[in-house]
Amino acid sequence: MPELIQPHRPSQKPPHNPRLHQIELPENWIELLTIGFLGFGILVRLMQYFGNRSLWFDEISLSLNIIRRSYGDLLNPLDHNQAAPPGFLWIEKLATQVLGNNEYALRLFPLMSSLVALVCFYQLATRYSSKLTALWAIALFSSLRYTVYYATEVKQYSSDVMVAVVFSLWLINWRYQSLKMSQTILLGLAGAVAIWLSHPAIFTLGGIELVYLITAKNRRLIFYNRLPVYLTWLVSFGSLYLLTIQLVLRNEQLIESWSSRYPDSIFDLIWLLDAFGRFFYRPLGFLSISDGVAMVAFIIGCWAFFRRDRLIFCSLMAPLGATLLASYLHQYPFRERLVLFLVPGVILVIAEGINFSMKQPQRLFQVFGGLLLLILLIPPVIRSGWLIVQPEFKEEFRPVLAYVKQHKLSGDRLYIYFKGRNHFAYYGERFGYGDEDYFLGQIELDDRGKVSPEEQAQYQQELNQFRGQNRVWLVFRASNAEEPILLNYPNQIGQQTECFRKRGAFACLYNFE
């Protein structure tokens, strides 16, 4: 039988698949990197905590309220132009009573809040995002400047983030569910406590629940099922408002400091754009050109996330919308650390934008996504990594005062410059200074060098009382730039014999004979 001859066909190349050019990480690598960044975030926060920097002005001002007041008195308007939720203040008060009045005790709850938020954010990201998106999100959340910094500051902003992440995870997981009695009690009471622990908790609770009520097919059934929860939250918020918030709103100095953070009207789009832009600088922490890059990633992420899962996207963005509404109503400032609790949801959307760009088949988009990742992730990771070696310091008043105490002789006098009065009120007692040892200054000179003749004369008058004394310590909470201004007159009337400097504070010994 003759052999069949097959017709010659030119060799065919496999069809072009643009996705072949994509860099794909093995899933086990992604999981290891994700866990690695989670551990990195925990380590950075612990190293900052154990670095034990001195309390700075804002921390000192709040801490004086915590240690000097009773639990009941902490419901009243706070001294030193401070405001914080009662739940946070009570936990801080308890910490100082159990562990002692020290920096470690005061910063313990913010640290624990940050660690809880980090772990819960890991669960939120891995549950509702792709593996790569979760990786980028956790890397950012672990290392961004202000999520790290506020983990060890004696302020409520770290616990604000914790409450937002915990309840986002909780409410999204229970979406559209008809709650059992035990769940109703648990969610109602937990939300009521959260409202007293975090002022912006109501935006997370109300915003997310409103999304589910609007989008639910059986919204009437869900509403009546969760009505006891909503009523519990309303009673909690109402009592908080009547007992504390309305009193805070009478603080004219505090309200005046917030005035620029509110829009002029509901049509003030310039304010909205400005607030949106500032958000990426602070509290998100993207500096220089990276804040603009982060905005681009966020816009791309909004579109991509909405296409992929509009319900989860709306849930994440609901607290943002609720906070903006409150700001337009002049009820909550939309600026800086006060909106730190919104950072987790925005980070997830930014990470979605990065991943969406990187997984596109076109090489140009992949390169663009890679640039987004490098610009947004590398600087904060490097900076946070350096904090492991060298923790951040701000106003090191404590070691300055310790140095003075160590080198002080019997009969030495102390002059505490006006800006260090609260610091000395906190640390002075710890170092055993008596009332006869020091004089508290009443005059603050302009730190830009624009000192009026009247201010200069009053400052000189304060120092003139030490003429004729041979050992006077001048103690300042001030920057390096302020030092020449502050020491100009002492150098004219006396001789400086030694000086001890730390970041944000210094002390000099003078002979005024």
Coordinates of C-alpha atoms in Angstrom, one line a residue:
M1 CA 0.0 0.0 0.0
P2 CA 1.6 3.2 -1.0
E3 CA 2.7 5.5 1.8
L4 CA 0.5 8.5 2.3
I5 CA 2.5 11.7 1.9
Q6 CA 1.3 14.4 4.1
P7 CA 1.4 17.9 2.6
H8 CA 4.1 20.2 3.9
R9 CA 2.8 22.8 6.4
P10 CA 4.9 25.5 7.7
S11 CA 5.8 25.3 11.4
Q12 CA 3.3 27.2 13.5
K13 CA 4.4 29.4 16.4
P14 CA 2.3 29.2 19.5
P15 CA -0.3 31.9 19.7
H16 CA 1.0 35.1 21.3
N17 CA -0.1 35.4 24.9
P18 CA 0.8 38.8 26.4
R19 CA 0.3 37.4 29.9
L20 CA 3.4 35.3 29.4
H21 CA 5.4 38.4 29.9
Q22 CA 3.9 39.0 33.3
I23 CA 6.1 38.2 36.4
E24 CA 4.2 35.7 38.4
L25 CA 5.3 35.0 42.0
P26 CA 4.6 31.5 43.3
E27 CA 1.7 31.5 45.8
N28 CA 3.8 30.1 48.6
W29 CA 6.3 33.0 48.1
I30 CA 3.4 35.5 48.2
E31 CA 2.2 34.0 51.5
L32 CA 5.7 34.0 53.0
L33 CA 6.2 37.7 52.0
T34 CA 2.8 38.6 53.4
I35 CA 3.6 37.0 56.7
G36 CA 7.1 38.6 56.6
F37 CA 5.7 42.1 56.2
L38 CA 3.2 41.4 59.0
G39 CA 6.1 40.4 61.3
F40 CA 8.1 43.4 60.0
G41 CA 5.3 45.7 61.1
I42 CA 5.1 44.1 64.5
L43 CA 8.9 44.4 65.0
V44 CA 9.0 48.1 64.0
R45 CA 6.3 49.0 66.4
L46 CA 7.9 47.0 69.3
M47 CA 11.3 48.6 68.7
Q48 CA 9.7 52.1 68.7
Y49 CA 7.9 51.2 72.0
F50 CA 11.1 49.9 73.7
G51 CA 13.0 52.9 72.4
N52 CA 11.1 54.7 75.2
R53 CA 11.5 58.2 73.9
S54 CA 10.4 61.1 76.1
L55 CA 6.9 62.3 76.0
W56 CA 6.5 65.3 73.7
F57 CA 4.2 68.3 74.1
D58 CA 0.9 66.7 73.0
E59 CA 1.5 63.6 75.0
I60 CA 2.5 65.5 78.1
S61 CA -0.6 67.7 77.9
L62 CA -2.9 64.7 77.7
S63 CA -0.9 62.7 80.3
L64 CA -1.2 65.4 82.9
N65 CA -5.0 65.1 82.6
I66 CA -4.8 61.3 83.0
I67 CA -2.6 61.2 86.1
R68 CA -4.1 64.2 87.9
R69 CA -7.8 63.5 87.4
S70 CA -10.2 60.8 88.8
Y71 CA -12.2 58.6 86.5
G72 CA -15.2 60.8 86.9
D73 CA -13.3 64.0 86.3
L74 CA -12.0 62.7 83.0
L75 CA -15.6 63.1 81.7
N76 CA -15.2 66.9 82.0
P77 CA -13.4 69.1 79.4
L78 CA -9.7 68.4 79.6
D79 CA -7.0 70.9 80.5
H80 CA -4.2 72.1 78.1
N81 CA -6.6 72.3 75.1
Q82 CA -6.9 68.5 74.9
A83 CA -9.8 66.2 73.8
A84 CA -10.0 62.4 73.9
P85 CA -12.8 59.8 74.3
P86 CA -13.5 58.7 77.9
G87 CA -13.0 55.0 77.2
F88 CA -9.4 55.7 76.0
L89 CA -8.7 58.0 79.0
W90 CA -10.0 55.4 81.5
I91 CA -7.8 52.6 80.0
E92 CA -4.8 55.0 80.2
K93 CA -5.7 55.9 83.8
L94 CA -5.9 52.2 84.7
A95 CA -2.6 51.4 83.0
T96 CA -0.8 54.1 85.1
Q97 CA -2.4 52.8 88.3
V98 CA -1.4 49.2 87.6
L99 CA 2.0 49.7 85.9
G100 CA 3.1 53.0 87.4
N101 CA 3.2 56.5 86.0
N102 CA 5.7 56.1 83.2
E103 CA 6.0 56.2 79.4
Y104 CA 5.7 52.4 79.0
A105 CA 2.4 52.3 80.9
L106 CA 1.0 55.3 79.0
R107 CA 2.0 53.9 75.6
L108 CA 1.0 50.3 76.2
F109 CA -2.6 50.6 75.1
P110 CA -1.8 52.5 71.9
L111 CA 0.8 49.8 71.1
M112 CA -1.6 46.9 71.7
S113 CA -4.2 48.7 69.6
S114 CA -1.8 49.0 66.8
L115 CA -0.8 45.3 66.9
V116 CA -4.5 44.2 67.0
A117 CA -5.2 46.5 64.1
L118 CA -2.3 45.1 62.1
V119 CA -3.4 41.5 62.6
C120 CA -7.0 42.3 61.8
F121 CA -6.0 44.2 58.7
Y122 CA -4.1 41.2 57.6
Q123 CA -7.3 39.2 57.9
L124 CA -9.3 41.9 56.1
A125 CA -6.9 42.1 53.2
T126 CA -6.4 38.4 52.7
R127 CA -10.1 37.7 53.0
Y128 CA -11.4 40.3 50.5
S129 CA -8.5 40.9 48.1
S130 CA -6.3 38.8 45.9
K131 CA -3.1 37.5 47.3
L132 CA -0.9 40.1 45.6
T133 CA -3.2 42.9 46.6
A134 CA -3.1 41.7 50.2
L135 CA 0.7 41.6 50.0
W136 CA 1.1 45.2 48.9
A137 CA -1.6 46.4 51.3
I138 CA 0.0 44.7 54.3
A139 CA 3.4 46.0 53.3
L140 CA 2.1 49.5 53.2
F141 CA 0.1 49.3 56.4
S142 CA 3.1 47.8 58.2
S143 CA 5.5 50.5 57.2
L144 CA 3.8 53.8 56.4
R145 CA 5.0 56.7 58.6
Y146 CA 2.0 57.6 60.6
T147 CA 0.5 54.1 61.1
V148 CA 3.9 53.3 62.7
Y149 CA 4.3 56.5 64.6
Y150 CA 0.9 56.7 66.3
A151 CA 1.4 53.1 67.5
T152 CA 3.5 54.5 70.3
E153 CA 2.0 57.9 71.0
V154 CA -0.1 58.6 74.1
K155 CA -3.1 59.7 72.0
Q156 CA -6.2 57.9 70.8
Y157 CA -5.5 57.7 67.1
S158 CA -4.0 54.2 67.2
S159 CA -7.1 52.9 69.0
D160 CA -9.3 54.7 66.4
V161 CA -7.6 52.6 63.7
M162 CA -8.1 49.4 65.7
V163 CA -11.8 50.1 66.2
A164 CA -12.2 50.9 62.5
V165 CA -10.4 47.7 61.3
V166 CA -12.0 45.4 63.8
F167 CA -15.6 46.5 63.1
S168 CA -15.0 46.6 59.3
L169 CA -13.9 43.0 59.5
W170 CA -16.8 42.1 61.7
L171 CA -19.6 44.0 59.9
I172 CA -18.5 42.9 56.4
N173 CA -18.4 39.3 57.6
W174 CA -22.0 39.6 59.0
R175 CA -23.4 41.4 56.1
Y176 CA -27.0 40.6 55.2
Q177 CA -27.3 38.1 58.1
S178 CA -30.3 37.8 60.3
L179 CA -28.6 38.0 63.7
K180 CA -29.3 35.5 66.5
M181 CA -30.1 36.9 70.0
S182 CA -26.5 36.3 71.2
Q183 CA -25.1 38.0 68.1
T184 CA -27.4 41.0 68.6
I185 CA -26.3 41.4 72.2
L186 CA -22.7 41.0 71.4
L187 CA -22.7 43.4 68.4
G188 CA -24.8 46.0 70.2
L189 CA -22.7 46.1 73.4
A190 CA -19.4 46.0 71.5
G191 CA -20.4 48.9 69.3
A192 CA -21.6 50.8 72.3
V193 CA -18.2 50.4 74.0
A194 CA -16.4 51.3 70.8
I195 CA -18.3 54.6 70.6
W196 CA -16.9 55.5 74.0
L197 CA -13.4 54.3 73.1
S198 CA -13.2 56.1 69.7
H199 CA -14.9 59.3 68.6
P200 CA -15.1 58.4 64.9
A201 CA -16.3 54.8 65.6
I202 CA -19.8 56.0 64.7
F203 CA -18.7 56.7 61.1
T204 CA -17.5 53.1 60.7
L205 CA -20.5 51.6 62.4
G206 CA -23.1 53.8 60.7
G207 CA -21.5 54.0 57.3
I208 CA -21.0 50.2 56.7
E209 CA -24.5 49.3 58.1
L210 CA -26.1 51.9 55.9
V211 CA -24.5 50.4 52.8
Y212 CA -26.0 47.0 53.7
L213 CA -29.4 48.4 54.4
I214 CA -29.5 50.2 51.1
T215 CA -28.3 47.3 49.0
A216 CA -30.1 44.4 50.8
K217 CA -33.0 42.8 49.0
N218 CA -34.8 42.1 52.3
R219 CA -33.8 45.4 53.9
R220 CA -37.0 45.7 56.0
L221 CA -36.3 42.3 57.6
I222 CA -32.7 43.1 58.3
F223 CA -33.6 46.5 59.7
Y224 CA -36.0 45.1 62.2
N225 CA -33.7 42.3 63.1
R226 CA -30.8 44.8 63.8
L227 CA -32.9 47.5 65.3
P228 CA -31.9 46.6 68.9
V229 CA -28.3 46.9 67.8
Y230 CA -28.9 50.3 66.2
L231 CA -30.8 51.6 69.2
T232 CA -28.0 50.5 71.5
W233 CA -25.5 52.4 69.4
L234 CA -27.7 55.5 69.3
V235 CA -28.2 55.5 73.1
S236 CA -24.4 55.1 73.6
F237 CA -23.6 57.9 71.2
G238 CA -26.3 60.1 72.6
S239 CA -25.1 59.7 76.2
L240 CA -21.5 60.3 75.0
Y241 CA -22.6 63.5 73.3
L242 CA -24.5 64.8 76.2
L243 CA -21.8 64.0 78.8
T244 CA -18.6 64.9 77.0
I245 CA -18.8 66.0 73.3
Q246 CA -21.1 69.0 73.7
L247 CA -18.8 70.2 76.5
V248 CA -15.8 69.9 74.2
L249 CA -17.6 71.9 71.6
R250 CA -17.7 74.8 74.0
N251 CA -13.9 75.0 74.0
E252 CA -13.5 78.1 71.7
Q253 CA -9.8 77.7 71.4
L254 CA -10.1 74.1 70.2
I255 CA -13.0 74.9 67.9
E256 CA -11.0 77.8 66.4
S257 CA -8.1 75.4 65.7
W258 CA -10.5 73.2 63.7
S259 CA -12.1 76.0 61.7
S260 CA -9.8 75.8 58.7
R261 CA -10.5 72.1 58.5
Y262 CA -14.2 72.6 57.5
P263 CA -15.6 73.6 54.1
D264 CA -17.3 77.0 53.8
S265 CA -20.4 75.5 52.3
I266 CA -21.8 72.3 50.7
F267 CA -20.6 73.7 47.3
D268 CA -17.0 74.2 48.5
L269 CA -15.3 71.8 46.0
I270 CA -12.0 73.5 46.4
W271 CA -11.9 72.5 50.1
L272 CA -12.9 68.9 49.1
L273 CA -10.0 68.7 46.6
D274 CA -7.6 70.2 49.0
A275 CA -8.7 67.8 51.8
F276 CA -8.4 64.9 49.4
G277 CA -4.9 65.9 48.5
R278 CA -3.7 66.6 52.0
F279 CA -5.1 63.1 53.1
F280 CA -2.4 61.4 51.1
Y281 CA 0.4 63.4 52.7
R282 CA -1.0 63.1 56.2
P283 CA -2.2 60.8 57.6
L284 CA -1.3 58.4 54.9
G285 CA 2.3 59.5 55.0
F286 CA 3.3 59.7 51.3
L287 CA 5.8 62.4 50.9
S288 CA 7.1 64.5 48.0
I289 CA 5.9 63.3 44.6
S290 CA 4.7 60.0 46.1
D291 CA 1.5 61.6 47.4
G292 CA 0.5 62.4 43.8
V293 CA 1.4 58.8 42.8
A294 CA -0.7 57.5 45.6
M295 CA -3.7 59.5 44.4
V296 CA -3.3 58.0 40.9
A297 CA -3.1 54.5 42.4
F298 CA -6.2 55.2 44.5
I299 CA -8.2 56.4 41.6
I300 CA -7.3 53.3 39.6
G301 CA -8.0 51.2 42.6
C302 CA -11.5 52.6 43.0
W303 CA -12.4 51.7 39.5
A304 CA -10.8 48.2 39.7
F305 CA -12.2 47.4 43.1
F306 CA -15.7 48.6 42.1
R307 CA -15.7 46.4 39.1
R308 CA -14.4 43.4 41.0
D309 CA -16.6 43.7 44.1
R310 CA -18.7 46.8 44.4
L311 CA -20.3 45.8 47.7
I312 CA -16.9 45.3 49.5
F313 CA -15.6 48.5 47.9
C314 CA -18.6 50.5 49.1
S315 CA -18.2 49.0 52.6
L316 CA -14.6 50.1 52.8
M317 CA -15.4 53.6 51.5
A318 CA -18.5 54.1 53.6
P319 CA -16.7 55.5 56.7
L320 CA -14.9 57.9 54.4
G321 CA -18.1 59.2 53.0
A322 CA -19.7 59.5 56.4
T323 CA -16.7 61.4 57.7
L324 CA -16.8 63.8 54.8
L325 CA -20.5 64.4 55.4
A326 CA -19.9 65.1 59.1
S327 CA -17.1 67.6 58.0
Y328 CA -19.5 69.4 55.7
L329 CA -21.9 69.7 58.6
H330 CA -19.0 71.1 60.7
Q331 CA -19.2 68.2 63.2
Y332 CA -15.9 66.5 62.6
P333 CA -12.6 67.9 61.2
F334 CA -11.4 66.0 58.1
R335 CA -7.7 66.5 58.5
E336 CA -4.5 64.8 59.6
R337 CA -4.4 62.5 62.6
L338 CA -8.2 62.9 63.2
V339 CA -8.8 60.8 60.1
L340 CA -6.1 58.2 60.6
F341 CA -8.9 55.6 61.1
L342 CA -9.7 55.9 57.4
V343 CA -6.2 54.8 56.3
P344 CA -6.8 51.0 56.3
G345 CA -9.6 51.2 53.7
V346 CA -7.8 53.6 51.5
I347 CA -4.6 51.5 51.6
L348 CA -6.6 48.5 50.4
V349 CA -7.9 50.5 47.4
I350 CA -4.4 51.8 46.6
A351 CA -3.0 48.2 46.7
E352 CA -5.9 47.2 44.4
G353 CA -4.8 49.9 42.0
I354 CA -1.2 48.8 42.0
N355 CA -2.1 45.1 41.5
F356 CA -4.6 46.0 38.7
S357 CA -2.0 47.9 36.8
M358 CA 0.6 45.2 37.2
K359 CA -1.6 42.3 36.0
Q360 CA -2.6 44.0 32.7
P361 CA -1.5 42.1 29.6
Q362 CA 0.2 45.2 28.1
R363 CA 3.8 45.6 29.0
L364 CA 3.4 49.4 29.4
F365 CA 0.8 49.0 32.1
Q366 CA 2.9 46.4 33.9
V367 CA 5.9 48.8 33.9
F368 CA 3.5 51.5 35.2
G369 CA 2.2 49.3 38.0
G370 CA 5.8 48.3 38.9
L371 CA 6.7 52.0 39.2
L372 CA 3.7 52.7 41.4
L373 CA 4.8 49.9 43.7
L374 CA 8.4 51.0 43.9
I375 CA 7.6 54.7 44.5
L376 CA 4.9 54.0 47.1
L377 CA 6.5 51.0 49.0
I378 CA 10.3 51.3 48.9
P379 CA 10.6 54.7 50.9
P380 CA 8.4 53.7 53.8
V381 CA 9.9 50.3 54.1
I382 CA 13.4 51.7 54.2
R383 CA 12.4 54.4 56.7
S384 CA 10.6 51.9 59.0
G385 CA 13.5 49.4 58.6
W386 CA 15.9 52.1 59.9
L387 CA 13.6 52.6 62.9
I388 CA 14.5 49.1 64.0
V389 CA 18.1 50.2 64.3
Q390 CA 17.4 53.8 65.4
P391 CA 14.0 54.5 66.9
E392 CA 12.5 57.9 66.3
F393 CA 12.9 60.7 68.9
K394 CA 11.1 64.0 69.1
E395 CA 11.5 66.1 72.3
E396 CA 14.0 64.5 74.7
F397 CA 13.2 66.6 77.7
R398 CA 13.6 63.7 80.2
P399 CA 17.4 63.0 79.6
V400 CA 18.1 66.7 79.7
L401 CA 16.4 67.0 83.1
A402 CA 18.1 63.9 84.3
Y403 CA 21.5 65.4 83.3
V404 CA 20.7 68.6 85.3
K405 CA 19.7 66.5 88.3
Q406 CA 22.9 64.5 88.1
H407 CA 25.2 67.5 87.9
K408 CA 23.2 69.9 90.1
L409 CA 24.9 71.1 93.2
S410 CA 23.2 72.3 96.4
G411 CA 21.9 75.8 95.9
D412 CA 21.7 75.6 92.1
R413 CA 18.7 77.3 90.6
L414 CA 16.6 76.2 87.6
Y415 CA 14.9 78.4 85.1
I416 CA 12.3 76.5 83.0
Y417 CA 11.5 78.2 79.7
F418 CA 7.8 78.7 79.1
K419 CA 7.5 76.0 76.4
G420 CA 8.9 73.4 78.9
R421 CA 6.4 74.1 81.7
N422 CA 4.2 71.1 81.1
H423 CA 7.2 68.9 80.6
F424 CA 8.6 70.0 83.9
A425 CA 5.2 69.5 85.6
Y426 CA 5.3 65.9 84.5
Y427 CA 9.0 65.0 84.9
G428 CA 10.0 67.4 87.7
E429 CA 8.3 65.4 90.4
R430 CA 9.9 62.2 89.1
F431 CA 13.4 63.7 89.6
G432 CA 12.5 65.1 93.0
Y433 CA 12.6 68.8 92.4
G434 CA 11.2 71.0 95.1
D435 CA 9.3 74.3 94.7
E436 CA 12.4 76.2 95.9
D437 CA 14.6 74.8 93.2
Y438 CA 13.1 76.3 90.1
F439 CA 11.3 79.2 88.4
L440 CA 8.8 78.7 85.6
G441 CA 9.0 81.1 82.8
Q442 CA 6.0 83.1 81.6
I443 CA 7.2 84.4 78.3
E444 CA 7.4 82.5 75.0
L445 CA 9.6 84.1 72.2
D446 CA 8.6 83.8 68.6
D447 CA 10.5 80.7 67.3
R448 CA 11.0 82.4 63.9
G449 CA 13.0 85.2 65.4
K450 CA 10.3 87.9 65.1
V451 CA 10.4 88.9 68.7
S452 CA 8.7 92.1 69.7
P453 CA 10.5 94.6 71.9
E454 CA 7.9 94.0 74.6
E455 CA 8.5 90.2 74.6
Q456 CA 12.2 90.7 74.6
A457 CA 12.0 93.0 77.6
Q458 CA 9.8 90.6 79.6
Y459 CA 12.1 87.7 78.8
Q460 CA 15.1 89.7 79.9
Q461 CA 13.3 90.7 83.1
E462 CA 12.7 87.0 83.9
L463 CA 16.4 86.3 83.6
N464 CA 17.6 89.4 85.4
Q465 CA 16.3 87.9 88.7
F466 CA 19.3 85.5 88.5
R467 CA 22.0 88.2 88.4
G468 CA 24.5 87.7 91.1
Q469 CA 24.1 83.9 91.2
N470 CA 26.9 81.8 90.1
R471 CA 25.1 78.5 89.2
V472 CA 21.9 78.8 87.3
W473 CA 20.6 76.1 84.9
L474 CA 18.5 77.3 82.0
V475 CA 16.3 74.5 80.7
F476 CA 14.6 74.8 77.4
R477 CA 12.2 72.7 75.2
A478 CA 13.2 74.2 71.9
S479 CA 14.7 73.4 68.5
N480 CA 18.3 74.0 67.4
A481 CA 17.0 77.0 65.4
E482 CA 15.6 78.6 68.5
E483 CA 18.8 78.2 70.6
P484 CA 20.6 81.4 69.3
I485 CA 17.5 83.5 70.0
L486 CA 17.0 82.1 73.5
L487 CA 20.7 82.2 74.6
N488 CA 21.5 85.6 73.1
Y489 CA 20.6 87.6 76.3
P490 CA 22.0 85.0 78.8
N491 CA 25.3 85.2 76.9
Q492 CA 25.3 89.0 77.3
I493 CA 24.8 89.0 81.1
G494 CA 26.6 85.8 82.1
Q495 CA 29.1 83.1 81.2
Q496 CA 28.0 79.7 79.9
T497 CA 30.1 77.0 81.7
E498 CA 28.5 73.9 80.2
C499 CA 25.6 72.8 78.0
F500 CA 23.8 69.5 77.4
R501 CA 21.7 69.0 74.2
K502 CA 19.3 66.4 73.1
R503 CA 16.7 66.5 70.2
G504 CA 14.2 69.2 70.9
A505 CA 15.6 70.2 74.3
F506 CA 18.7 71.5 76.0
A507 CA 20.0 72.8 79.3
C508 CA 22.9 75.2 79.9
L509 CA 24.7 76.2 83.1
Y510 CA 25.4 79.9 83.6
N511 CA 27.4 82.0 86.0
F512 CA 25.6 85.4 86.3
E513 CA 27.9 86.9 89.0

